[in-house]
């Protein structure tokens, strides 16, 4: 139904993706959920709708279920978590290492609506190759169905790769299934398509053609293990999930149904504008669903099948399966069918390698069949698209941007974007070019660090992009605050670099919610302690040291890094009154001593607001003064008088830091006045100042001594303990005796900027990142806090799943290169922490590049990927060495580079063949 696509092929692009992690699951593996002590974490299958995805409210430690292999061993990578597949803000699903599909949120699931679907056990991929028997691509398939002997898994967000191993495969045959999203650097809209593609690539090593078939079964109409509990339904008796589903199908007034196996209760709901939200059940024999029917598309859409659900509720809309082949010896055949179970569809596929086109069943299936020529490679793709326009928030309609903007007009259009073709292959290559700056054999970045940074983008799963254009994000699904300024500040660097236009929406909302005294309120909706907030954009929260200050920093970052865009100056003008008032609030709060008093901060578990002055909030105050001064002097503002006030406040604050917090005899900043405690991450504000090019907020010598004291006193096998010296460890230590995921990467960034040993600095980061990535094998669910020493939770997840603290590690890229960037002056300078030869990533908004230096001292800046604009530079230097006269200004597009410098004799050159002169 679709002719073979010409090269460059999607399969070739996928095979070049930089995967640098792996886990192997065997059909003989045994997995179990075991209890671990924690505070609040996201379970695999939340059991409450319109509630935080946590096991009850935030309380002292309780038991949380965590996946283990036999003998209390860590399961393979990809079992506890995997890259979320789907568009930004449009919902996702995870393809795990055993081939199961978990954590479904495509039907507008969120803590403000339905819970995520933990597992659709009958959602499955299957394959046939040559004369070998058909297999489900699952190591632990549903009972009675044949699975594979093993799967080797790798993940590189937003891609997943599963390679089956099975003795029934033809000798030497190489199969790999790729799960993928369409993400584009600098193009937020194109990255938001509600779809995921699944491409099975097959290499035929034999001298004869091999028939290849790929099956995908989607059982979204009967969601086993889910319930929709609500009032107003008509209850009756049924003997099974299937019978209840049929009863709803046969009643024209039925919009949704829910079946409780223990009581045989089948409840049907008749309101097509508001069905009860779904939640997971303790029993897999329970089930729920909403009205809808599968139908094969016609005409130009003959390669798709679509499930259509009537109504205007959050689960009303469409789901499509589309199929296509690429590289086969003849045109691929795409077939569809439905049935009441996976088993029924499997029989048809296993016998014929295709489906019979029957409609009317609850389970939809798609098969792509083609022939792989001898000694050739071909691929079969089934793409999944969805279109659920009515995103809900606590019963109200907020909608989805992908629908209101007409980004796609339906699920078929969404699914088609992931089918093979030149555009799909270009999308994969484009993202791979960015990913390769982090993870490539030639990079000086350790493989574990590049892999960890790339996969930290799992954090995007909690984004909401609403119908009116607002871009919002949960603090996490287990702590349901929305867009707390301090938490956004910790996770914002990759967002600002990859999709910079997401920031203004939040900035305007924070400014609009400022208090009369200028204080920026903590967040846009409060819920972590009290349940899901009833509505969005109701600013609220605590009086904090890293909120008003961080708002000022955000605005300066926007100005410095995006000022070549016309919108940059206008946003500064618009928000400067709020930033000025926030800086004034900081000054007023510091009137007594020069430093702000009794403020909460992101390390709220330490309860530092009990003390008069804390080092963490004090340094944020200095940062706010330095940033406000720069903004006041910027061309859009030109407020010299206020800049002078900021200078004076900064000088007074520095003196107060020395007088109140510096412990000269011990060489560190005390965590708070009135004690001698040492906090590992008290100097985080300096990391932000370094990345912005603001210089030292206190003195480099003091920072260096402080870092040495932290490493000596606070280190543990799992990372830096949050704070020592207040309580004896471990008894009664509370939050002090825990590992918060900011401290180790921030320690390293500060050390690198001050001439510290790069190998030592990165080893400090690897203490925590290696623990999560390798020991826990859970890098697509990095939590905020891990357990400390001596109370039975050592190194285990303790609080707040899928959190953003570890994203401060993106500052390491700037620290390693010593990068300082100004979009307004088009200036990019470097002072690398590495000596000799190196290759390191470079990021500016919507541009990814590499900086390298050869053994002869020649430096090269190469642009790997970019959004719609090229990188234009008027100033460029490494350690003060710039290209020779006549080279600058220069415009670099993806694939272009400039080289200069050299060893003795100043062998300076420019690679003119790859340069694009400035117009």
CSV table of N, CA and C in Angstrom, one decimal, residues 552-554 556-558 560-561 623 627 686-695 753 811 819-821:
chain,number,residue,atom,x,y,z
A,552,UNK,N,14.7,37.0,38.9
A,552,UNK,CA,15.6,38.0,38.4
A,552,UNK,C,16.6,37.3,37.5
A,553,UNK,N,17.2,36.2,38.0
A,553,UNK,CA,18.2,35.4,37.2
A,553,UNK,C,17.6,35.0,35.9
A,554,UNK,N,16.4,34.4,35.9
A,554,UNK,CA,15.7,34.0,34.7
A,554,UNK,C,15.7,35.1,33.6
A,556,UNK,N,17.6,37.7,33.3
A,556,UNK,CA,18.9,38.0,32.8
A,556,UNK,C,19.4,36.9,31.8
A,557,UNK,N,19.1,35.7,32.2
A,557,UNK,CA,19.5,34.6,31.2
A,557,UNK,C,18.8,34.8,29.9
A,558,UNK,N,17.5,35.1,30.0
A,558,UNK,CA,16.7,35.4,28.7
A,558,UNK,C,17.4,36.5,27.9
A,560,UNK,N,20.6,37.7,28.1
A,560,UNK,CA,21.9,37.5,27.6
A,560,UNK,C,22.0,36.4,26.6
A,561,UNK,N,21.1,35.4,26.6
A,561,UNK,CA,21.2,34.2,25.8
A,561,UNK,C,20.3,34.3,24.6
A,623,UNK,N,23.4,36.8,44.4
A,623,UNK,CA,23.2,36.5,43.0
A,623,UNK,C,22.1,37.4,42.4
A,627,UNK,N,22.6,40.0,39.3
A,627,UNK,CA,21.8,39.9,38.1
A,627,UNK,C,20.9,41.1,37.9
A,686,UNK,N,26.2,30.2,43.2
A,686,UNK,CA,27.5,30.5,42.5
A,686,UNK,C,27.5,29.8,41.2
A,687,UNK,N,27.0,28.6,41.1
A,687,UNK,CA,26.9,27.8,39.8
A,687,UNK,C,26.2,28.6,38.8
A,688,UNK,N,25.0,29.2,39.2
A,688,UNK,CA,24.2,30.0,38.3
A,688,UNK,C,25.0,31.2,37.9
A,689,UNK,N,25.7,31.8,38.8
A,689,UNK,CA,26.5,33.0,38.5
A,689,UNK,C,27.6,32.7,37.5
A,690,UNK,N,28.2,31.6,37.7
A,690,UNK,CA,29.3,31.2,36.8
A,690,UNK,C,28.8,31.0,35.4
A,691,UNK,N,27.7,30.3,35.2
A,691,UNK,CA,27.1,30.0,33.9
A,691,UNK,C,26.7,31.3,33.2
A,692,UNK,N,26.3,32.2,34.0
A,692,UNK,CA,25.9,33.5,33.4
A,692,UNK,C,27.0,34.5,33.1
A,693,UNK,N,28.2,34.1,33.6
A,693,UNK,CA,29.4,34.9,33.5
A,693,UNK,C,29.4,36.1,34.4
A,694,UNK,N,28.8,36.0,35.6
A,694,UNK,CA,28.8,37.1,36.5
A,694,UNK,C,30.0,37.1,37.5
A,695,UNK,N,30.8,36.1,37.4
A,695,UNK,CA,32.0,36.1,38.3
A,695,UNK,C,31.7,35.7,39.7
A,753,UNK,N,35.2,25.4,37.5
A,753,UNK,CA,35.4,26.8,37.3
A,753,UNK,C,36.5,27.4,38.0
A,811,UNK,N,24.8,22.3,33.9
A,811,UNK,CA,25.8,23.3,34.1
A,811,UNK,C,27.3,22.8,33.9
A,819,UNK,N,32.5,28.3,29.1
A,819,UNK,CA,31.7,29.0,28.1
A,819,UNK,C,31.1,30.3,28.7
A,820,UNK,N,31.2,31.4,28.0
A,820,UNK,CA,30.4,32.6,28.3
A,820,UNK,C,29.8,33.1,27.0
A,821,UNK,N,28.5,33.2,26.9
A,821,UNK,CA,27.8,33.6,25.7
A,821,UNK,C,27.0,34.8,25.8
